mmCIF file of C-alpha atoms and ligand atoms in Angstrom:
data_model
loop_
_atom_site.group_PDB
_atom_site.id
_atom_site.type_symbol
_atom_site.label_atom_id
_atom_site.label_comp_id
_atom_site.label_asym_id
_atom_site.label_seq_id
_atom_site.Cartn_x
_atom_site.Cartn_y
_atom_site.Cartn_z
ATOM 1 C CA UNK R 114 18.855 -21.387 -26.822
ATOM 2 C CA UNK R 115 18.059 -18.298 -24.730
ATOM 3 C CA UNK R 116 15.133 -18.335 -22.317
ATOM 4 C CA UNK R 117 14.024 -17.921 -18.758
ATOM 5 C CA UNK R 118 14.257 -21.036 -16.602
ATOM 6 C CA UNK R 119 11.238 -21.804 -14.422
ATOM 7 C CA UNK R 120 13.150 -22.377 -11.158
ATOM 8 C CA UNK R 121 15.041 -19.123 -11.645
ATOM 9 C CA UNK R 122 11.805 -17.212 -12.236
ATOM 10 C CA UNK R 123 10.234 -18.500 -8.999
ATOM 11 C CA UNK R 124 13.374 -17.748 -6.993
ATOM 12 C CA UNK R 125 13.508 -14.197 -8.405
ATOM 13 C CA UNK R 126 9.890 -13.671 -7.323
ATOM 14 C CA UNK R 127 10.717 -14.470 -3.699
ATOM 15 C CA UNK R 128 9.479 -18.078 -3.562
ATOM 16 C CA UNK R 129 12.702 -19.053 -1.799
ATOM 17 C CA UNK R 130 16.055 -20.426 -2.941
ATOM 18 C CA UNK R 131 16.567 -22.204 -6.266
ATOM 19 C CA UNK R 132 16.217 -25.467 -4.298
ATOM 20 C CA UNK R 133 12.899 -24.338 -2.740
ATOM 21 C CA UNK R 134 11.690 -23.264 -6.170
ATOM 22 C CA UNK R 135 12.595 -26.664 -7.660
ATOM 23 C CA UNK R 136 10.518 -28.365 -4.951
ATOM 24 C CA UNK R 137 7.523 -26.140 -5.676
ATOM 25 C CA UNK R 138 7.734 -26.877 -9.382
ATOM 26 C CA UNK R 139 8.153 -30.628 -8.885
ATOM 27 C CA UNK R 140 5.077 -30.635 -6.636
ATOM 28 C CA UNK R 141 3.098 -29.414 -9.686
ATOM 29 C CA UNK R 142 2.196 -26.130 -7.997
ATOM 30 C CA UNK R 143 3.271 -23.962 -10.946
ATOM 31 C CA UNK R 144 0.746 -23.251 -13.676
ATOM 32 C CA UNK R 145 1.267 -20.985 -16.651
ATOM 33 C CA UNK R 146 -1.318 -20.290 -19.340
ATOM 34 C CA UNK R 147 -3.403 -23.229 -18.168
ATOM 35 C CA UNK R 148 -0.464 -25.650 -18.253
ATOM 36 C CA UNK R 149 1.149 -27.281 -15.208
ATOM 37 C CA UNK R 150 4.908 -26.933 -15.406
ATOM 38 C CA UNK R 151 6.668 -29.593 -13.337
ATOM 39 C CA UNK R 152 10.130 -29.379 -14.873
ATOM 40 C CA UNK R 153 12.332 -26.916 -12.938
ATOM 41 C CA UNK R 154 14.456 -26.430 -16.093
ATOM 42 C CA UNK R 155 11.495 -25.566 -18.294
ATOM 43 C CA UNK R 156 12.467 -22.600 -20.479
ATOM 44 C CA UNK R 157 10.064 -19.765 -21.197
ATOM 45 C CA UNK R 158 10.855 -18.083 -24.489
ATOM 46 C CA UNK R 159 9.062 -14.965 -23.245
ATOM 47 C CA UNK R 160 8.419 -14.033 -19.674
ATOM 48 C CA UNK R 161 4.740 -14.772 -18.960
ATOM 49 C CA UNK R 162 2.822 -11.817 -17.578
ATOM 50 C CA UNK R 163 1.307 -13.913 -14.782
ATOM 51 C CA UNK R 164 1.958 -17.293 -13.276
ATOM 52 C CA UNK R 165 -0.132 -19.258 -10.788
ATOM 53 C CA UNK R 166 1.633 -20.756 -7.791
ATOM 54 C CA UNK R 167 -0.522 -22.963 -5.558
ATOM 55 C CA UNK R 168 -3.428 -21.384 -7.435
ATOM 56 C CA UNK R 169 -2.472 -17.814 -6.546
ATOM 57 C CA UNK R 170 -2.226 -15.444 -9.500
ATOM 58 C CA UNK R 171 1.189 -13.797 -9.331
ATOM 59 C CA UNK R 172 2.507 -11.072 -11.631
ATOM 60 C CA UNK R 173 6.045 -11.849 -12.765
ATOM 61 C CA UNK R 174 7.278 -8.319 -12.384
ATOM 62 C CA UNK R 175 9.766 -7.467 -9.699
ATOM 63 C CA UNK R 176 8.138 -4.125 -8.945
ATOM 64 C CA UNK R 177 5.318 -4.709 -6.495
ATOM 65 C CA UNK R 178 2.453 -2.292 -5.910
ATOM 66 C CA UNK R 179 -0.025 -3.327 -3.272
ATOM 67 C CA UNK R 180 -3.183 -1.911 -1.714
ATOM 68 C CA UNK R 181 -3.853 -3.166 1.815
ATOM 69 C CA UNK R 182 -6.849 -2.458 4.020
ATOM 70 C CA UNK R 183 -4.904 -1.830 7.214
ATOM 71 C CA UNK R 184 -6.782 -3.028 10.266
ATOM 72 C CA UNK R 185 -6.573 -1.397 13.689
ATOM 73 C CA UNK R 186 -3.887 -2.571 16.142
ATOM 74 C CA UNK R 187 -1.327 -3.394 13.468
ATOM 75 C CA UNK R 188 1.984 -1.549 13.135
ATOM 76 C CA UNK R 189 3.415 -0.160 9.885
ATOM 77 C CA UNK R 190 6.876 -1.396 10.730
ATOM 78 C CA UNK R 191 9.173 -4.286 9.883
ATOM 79 C CA UNK R 192 10.115 -4.306 13.577
ATOM 80 C CA UNK R 193 6.872 -3.812 15.475
ATOM 81 C CA UNK R 194 7.108 -2.924 19.161
ATOM 82 C CA UNK R 195 3.755 -3.888 20.644
ATOM 83 C CA UNK R 196 1.539 -5.310 17.905
ATOM 84 C CA UNK R 197 1.838 -7.417 14.789
ATOM 85 C CA UNK R 198 3.385 -5.928 11.669
ATOM 86 C CA UNK R 199 1.382 -5.033 8.546
ATOM 87 C CA UNK R 200 3.915 -7.124 6.660
ATOM 88 C CA UNK R 201 2.676 -10.228 8.468
ATOM 89 C CA UNK R 202 -0.631 -9.765 6.610
ATOM 90 C CA UNK R 203 1.110 -10.353 3.275
ATOM 91 C CA UNK R 204 2.410 -13.638 1.843
ATOM 92 C CA UNK R 205 5.742 -14.613 3.352
ATOM 93 C CA UNK R 206 7.463 -14.602 -0.024
ATOM 94 C CA UNK R 207 7.101 -10.796 -0.159
ATOM 95 C CA UNK R 208 9.289 -10.437 2.908
ATOM 96 C CA UNK R 209 12.480 -10.761 0.892
ATOM 97 C CA UNK R 210 11.252 -8.180 -1.620
ATOM 98 C CA UNK R 211 12.013 -5.066 0.431
ATOM 99 C CA UNK R 212 8.508 -3.657 0.595
ATOM 100 C CA UNK R 213 7.864 -0.372 2.380
ATOM 101 C CA UNK R 214 4.601 1.341 3.186
ATOM 102 C CA UNK R 215 3.913 4.637 1.486
ATOM 103 C CA UNK R 216 3.074 6.948 4.364
ATOM 104 C CA UNK R 217 2.369 5.164 7.603
ATOM 105 C CA UNK R 218 -0.892 4.830 9.457
ATOM 106 C CA UNK R 219 -0.927 4.829 13.265
ATOM 107 C CA UNK R 220 -1.672 1.679 15.208
ATOM 108 C CA UNK R 221 -5.077 3.216 16.014
ATOM 109 C CA UNK R 222 -5.849 4.145 12.403
ATOM 110 C CA UNK R 223 -7.186 1.918 9.660
ATOM 111 C CA UNK R 224 -7.757 2.127 5.938
ATOM 112 C CA UNK R 225 -5.871 2.500 2.705
ATOM 113 C CA UNK R 226 -2.202 1.595 2.935
ATOM 114 C CA UNK R 227 -0.082 1.410 -0.205
ATOM 115 C CA UNK R 228 3.059 -0.727 -0.203
ATOM 116 C CA UNK R 229 5.772 -1.024 -2.801
ATOM 117 C CA UNK R 230 9.394 -1.901 -3.390
ATOM 118 C CA UNK R 231 9.721 0.746 -6.101
ATOM 119 C CA UNK R 232 11.608 3.719 -4.660
ATOM 120 C CA UNK R 233 10.396 5.995 -7.466
ATOM 121 C CA UNK R 234 6.780 5.208 -6.656
ATOM 122 C CA UNK R 235 7.296 5.851 -2.953
ATOM 123 C CA UNK R 236 9.078 9.112 -3.680
ATOM 124 C CA UNK R 237 6.351 10.127 -6.138
ATOM 125 C CA UNK R 238 3.675 9.706 -3.472
ATOM 126 C CA UNK R 239 5.590 11.107 -0.528
ATOM 127 C CA UNK R 240 7.233 14.075 -2.217
ATOM 128 C CA UNK R 241 6.030 17.244 -0.433
ATOM 129 C CA UNK R 242 6.456 19.114 -3.722
ATOM 130 C CA UNK R 243 3.751 17.014 -5.382
ATOM 131 C CA UNK R 244 1.539 17.200 -2.310
ATOM 132 C CA UNK R 245 -0.614 14.234 -3.361
ATOM 133 C CA UNK R 246 -3.724 14.474 -1.203
ATOM 134 C CA UNK R 247 -4.668 11.936 1.446
ATOM 135 C CA UNK R 248 -8.316 11.772 2.433
ATOM 136 C CA UNK R 249 -9.478 10.694 5.892
ATOM 137 C CA UNK R 250 -12.802 9.866 7.448
ATOM 138 C CA UNK R 251 -12.848 10.972 11.067
ATOM 139 C CA UNK R 252 -15.092 10.491 14.084
ATOM 140 C CA UNK R 253 -14.753 13.196 16.693
ATOM 141 C CA UNK R 254 -15.278 13.072 20.446
ATOM 142 C CA UNK R 255 -17.050 16.455 20.507
ATOM 143 C CA UNK R 256 -19.282 18.346 18.050
ATOM 144 C CA UNK R 257 -17.266 20.152 15.408
ATOM 145 C CA UNK R 258 -17.741 23.927 15.501
ATOM 146 C CA UNK R 259 -17.568 26.367 12.605
ATOM 147 C CA UNK R 260 -14.622 28.067 14.370
ATOM 148 C CA UNK R 261 -12.768 24.762 14.348
ATOM 149 C CA UNK R 262 -13.624 24.277 10.673
ATOM 150 C CA UNK R 263 -12.373 27.762 9.824
ATOM 151 C CA UNK R 264 -9.152 27.235 11.781
ATOM 152 C CA UNK R 265 -8.393 23.939 10.034
ATOM 153 C CA UNK R 266 -9.002 25.467 6.604
ATOM 154 C CA UNK R 267 -6.911 28.555 7.385
ATOM 155 C CA UNK R 268 -4.067 26.582 8.940
ATOM 156 C CA UNK R 269 -2.795 25.518 12.337
ATOM 157 C CA UNK R 270 0.664 25.393 13.881
ATOM 158 C CA UNK R 271 1.757 21.996 15.166
ATOM 159 C CA UNK R 272 4.425 21.722 17.840
ATOM 160 C CA UNK R 273 7.818 20.916 16.358
ATOM 161 C CA UNK R 274 6.760 21.619 12.738
ATOM 162 C CA UNK R 275 8.151 24.522 10.761
ATOM 163 C CA UNK R 276 5.198 25.148 8.494
ATOM 164 C CA UNK R 277 1.563 25.832 9.161
ATOM 165 C CA UNK R 278 -0.618 22.952 7.926
ATOM 166 C CA UNK R 279 -4.173 23.217 6.727
ATOM 167 C CA UNK R 280 -6.982 21.051 5.459
ATOM 168 C CA UNK R 281 -7.072 21.143 1.658
ATOM 169 C CA UNK R 282 -10.747 20.269 1.780
ATOM 170 C CA UNK R 283 -13.233 19.478 4.491
ATOM 171 C CA UNK R 284 -16.737 17.971 4.517
ATOM 172 C CA UNK R 285 -18.928 17.905 7.581
ATOM 173 C CA UNK R 286 -21.243 14.882 7.378
ATOM 174 C CA UNK R 287 -22.582 15.296 10.914
ATOM 175 C CA UNK R 288 -21.407 17.217 14.004
ATOM 176 C CA UNK R 289 -18.912 14.438 14.820
ATOM 177 C CA UNK R 290 -18.331 12.846 11.401
ATOM 178 C CA UNK R 291 -15.854 14.703 9.190
ATOM 179 C CA UNK R 292 -13.969 14.026 5.978
ATOM 180 C CA UNK R 293 -10.776 15.943 5.362
ATOM 181 C CA UNK R 294 -7.895 16.057 2.891
ATOM 182 C CA UNK R 295 -4.300 16.981 3.653
ATOM 183 C CA UNK R 296 -1.264 17.311 1.419
ATOM 184 C CA UNK R 297 1.445 16.354 3.921
ATOM 185 C CA UNK R 298 2.038 13.153 5.843
ATOM 186 C CA UNK R 299 3.430 14.381 9.154
ATOM 187 C CA UNK R 300 3.542 12.209 12.253
ATOM 188 C CA UNK R 301 0.020 11.907 13.753
ATOM 189 C CA UNK R 302 -0.905 14.888 11.603
ATOM 190 C CA UNK R 303 -4.684 14.573 11.560
ATOM 191 C CA UNK R 304 -4.962 13.825 15.278
ATOM 192 C CA UNK R 305 -2.674 16.758 16.082
ATOM 193 C CA UNK R 306 -4.611 19.116 13.794
ATOM 194 C CA UNK R 307 -7.898 18.366 15.560
ATOM 195 C CA UNK R 308 -6.217 18.592 18.975
ATOM 196 C CA UNK R 309 -4.797 21.984 17.944
ATOM 197 C CA UNK R 310 -8.324 23.341 17.406
ATOM 198 C CA UNK R 311 -9.627 21.871 20.673
ATOM 199 C CA UNK R 312 -11.277 18.662 19.517
ATOM 200 C CA UNK R 313 -10.268 15.006 19.731
ATOM 201 C CA UNK R 314 -10.156 12.287 17.065
ATOM 202 C CA UNK R 315 -11.832 9.091 18.205
ATOM 203 C CA UNK R 316 -11.404 7.094 15.040
ATOM 204 C CA UNK R 317 -9.494 7.694 11.846
ATOM 205 C CA UNK R 318 -9.624 5.888 8.542
ATOM 206 C CA UNK R 319 -7.681 6.770 5.382
ATOM 207 C CA UNK R 320 -10.094 6.404 2.499
ATOM 208 C CA UNK R 321 -8.095 7.730 -0.461
ATOM 209 C CA UNK R 322 -4.672 8.719 -1.724
ATOM 210 C CA UNK R 323 -4.875 11.018 -4.747
ATOM 211 C CA UNK R 324 -7.848 9.765 -6.763
ATOM 212 C CA UNK R 325 -7.354 6.191 -5.586
ATOM 213 C CA UNK R 326 -9.964 5.068 -3.048
ATOM 214 C CA UNK R 327 -9.795 2.132 -0.692
ATOM 215 C CA UNK R 328 -11.345 -0.817 -2.535
ATOM 216 C CA UNK R 329 -14.648 -1.498 -0.758
ATOM 217 C CA UNK R 330 -14.319 -5.217 -1.507
ATOM 218 C CA UNK R 331 -11.265 -5.444 0.765
ATOM 219 C CA UNK R 332 -12.053 -6.287 4.393
ATOM 220 C CA UNK R 333 -9.598 -5.181 7.076
ATOM 221 C CA UNK R 334 -6.430 -7.248 6.593
ATOM 222 C CA UNK R 335 -7.109 -7.984 2.899
ATOM 223 C CA UNK R 336 -4.845 -6.821 0.090
ATOM 224 C CA UNK R 337 -4.607 -6.832 -3.690
ATOM 225 C CA UNK R 338 -2.141 -5.824 -6.389
ATOM 226 C CA UNK R 339 -2.636 -2.373 -7.900
ATOM 227 C CA UNK R 340 -3.833 -2.350 -11.496
ATOM 228 C CA UNK R 341 -2.810 -0.009 -14.280
ATOM 229 C CA UNK R 342 -5.903 2.127 -13.719
ATOM 230 C CA UNK R 343 -5.011 2.432 -10.014
ATOM 231 C CA UNK R 344 -1.542 3.735 -10.867
ATOM 232 C CA UNK R 345 -3.121 6.203 -13.283
ATOM 233 C CA UNK R 346 -5.239 7.538 -10.439
ATOM 234 C CA UNK R 347 -1.978 8.213 -8.623
ATOM 235 C CA UNK R 348 -0.514 9.877 -11.765
ATOM 236 C CA UNK R 349 2.199 7.209 -11.835
ATOM 237 C CA UNK R 350 3.355 5.053 -14.722
ATOM 238 C CA UNK R 351 5.432 1.899 -14.846
ATOM 239 C CA UNK R 352 5.927 0.893 -18.441
ATOM 240 C CA UNK R 353 7.755 -2.317 -17.433
ATOM 241 C CA UNK R 354 4.662 -3.467 -15.614
ATOM 242 C CA UNK R 355 1.876 -2.928 -18.093
ATOM 243 C CA UNK R 356 2.918 -2.820 -21.734
HETATM 244 N N1 URA P 108 -2.854 11.311 10.691
HETATM 245 C C1 URA P 108 -2.851 10.718 11.896
HETATM 246 O O1 URA P 108 -2.950 11.380 12.909
HETATM 247 N N2 URA P 108 -2.733 9.385 11.942
HETATM 248 C C2 URA P 108 -2.637 8.597 10.851
HETATM 249 O O2 URA P 108 -2.543 7.380 10.969
HETATM 250 C C3 URA P 108 -2.647 9.245 9.604
HETATM 251 C C4 URA P 108 -2.763 10.595 9.550
#
């Protein structure tokens, strides 16, 4: 009879080797639809949408889409140089699942970081042609002038970049508290844009990508899986994930 074997399912989701997965199952840590499954050879006739492993709800899809509230002093790299890696904030079993961040945030920046192992999703969000907007909340060292505002909206040249970049939208909440949207994701772009007009960014937080805002229930370092409605806000669909 055809079916999906429990130990194989856990191994495919990054819970370790088949042997590791057998151990997990035998320790009664696998629960599906309210039932503990302690037989590693248990056959699912249909792949369950979610399983619980050590009580943690885990989607059974291989495509992962994650929202992380990136804290300060954490590097968006698998091989960090001076600080811990963002990947160390995620469960260890994700490490084998080839996750990448979608657009990096500097060590000194915090906020919304999306991570995925779906190349199409990453391309969708990073493609300059689509120009999906990233929104930042910024504290400045010096009062923001209307000349600076005008220059950022008109466009500034950044050293080493071919094209002029400009703010797609800009809100001034107070003389030193600004919100701005950009379409690109160039290296240190926001800091360089403010430096180019003679100001200095003191703190920078990404608060949205497209129409998807950082979930206010996530504290720095917390993460959650993206839901169907989140992907819709990014104009992205994965029919395998949510039927
Ligand atoms: N722009 C920056 O300068 N830094 C970031 O982390 C993101 C955008």
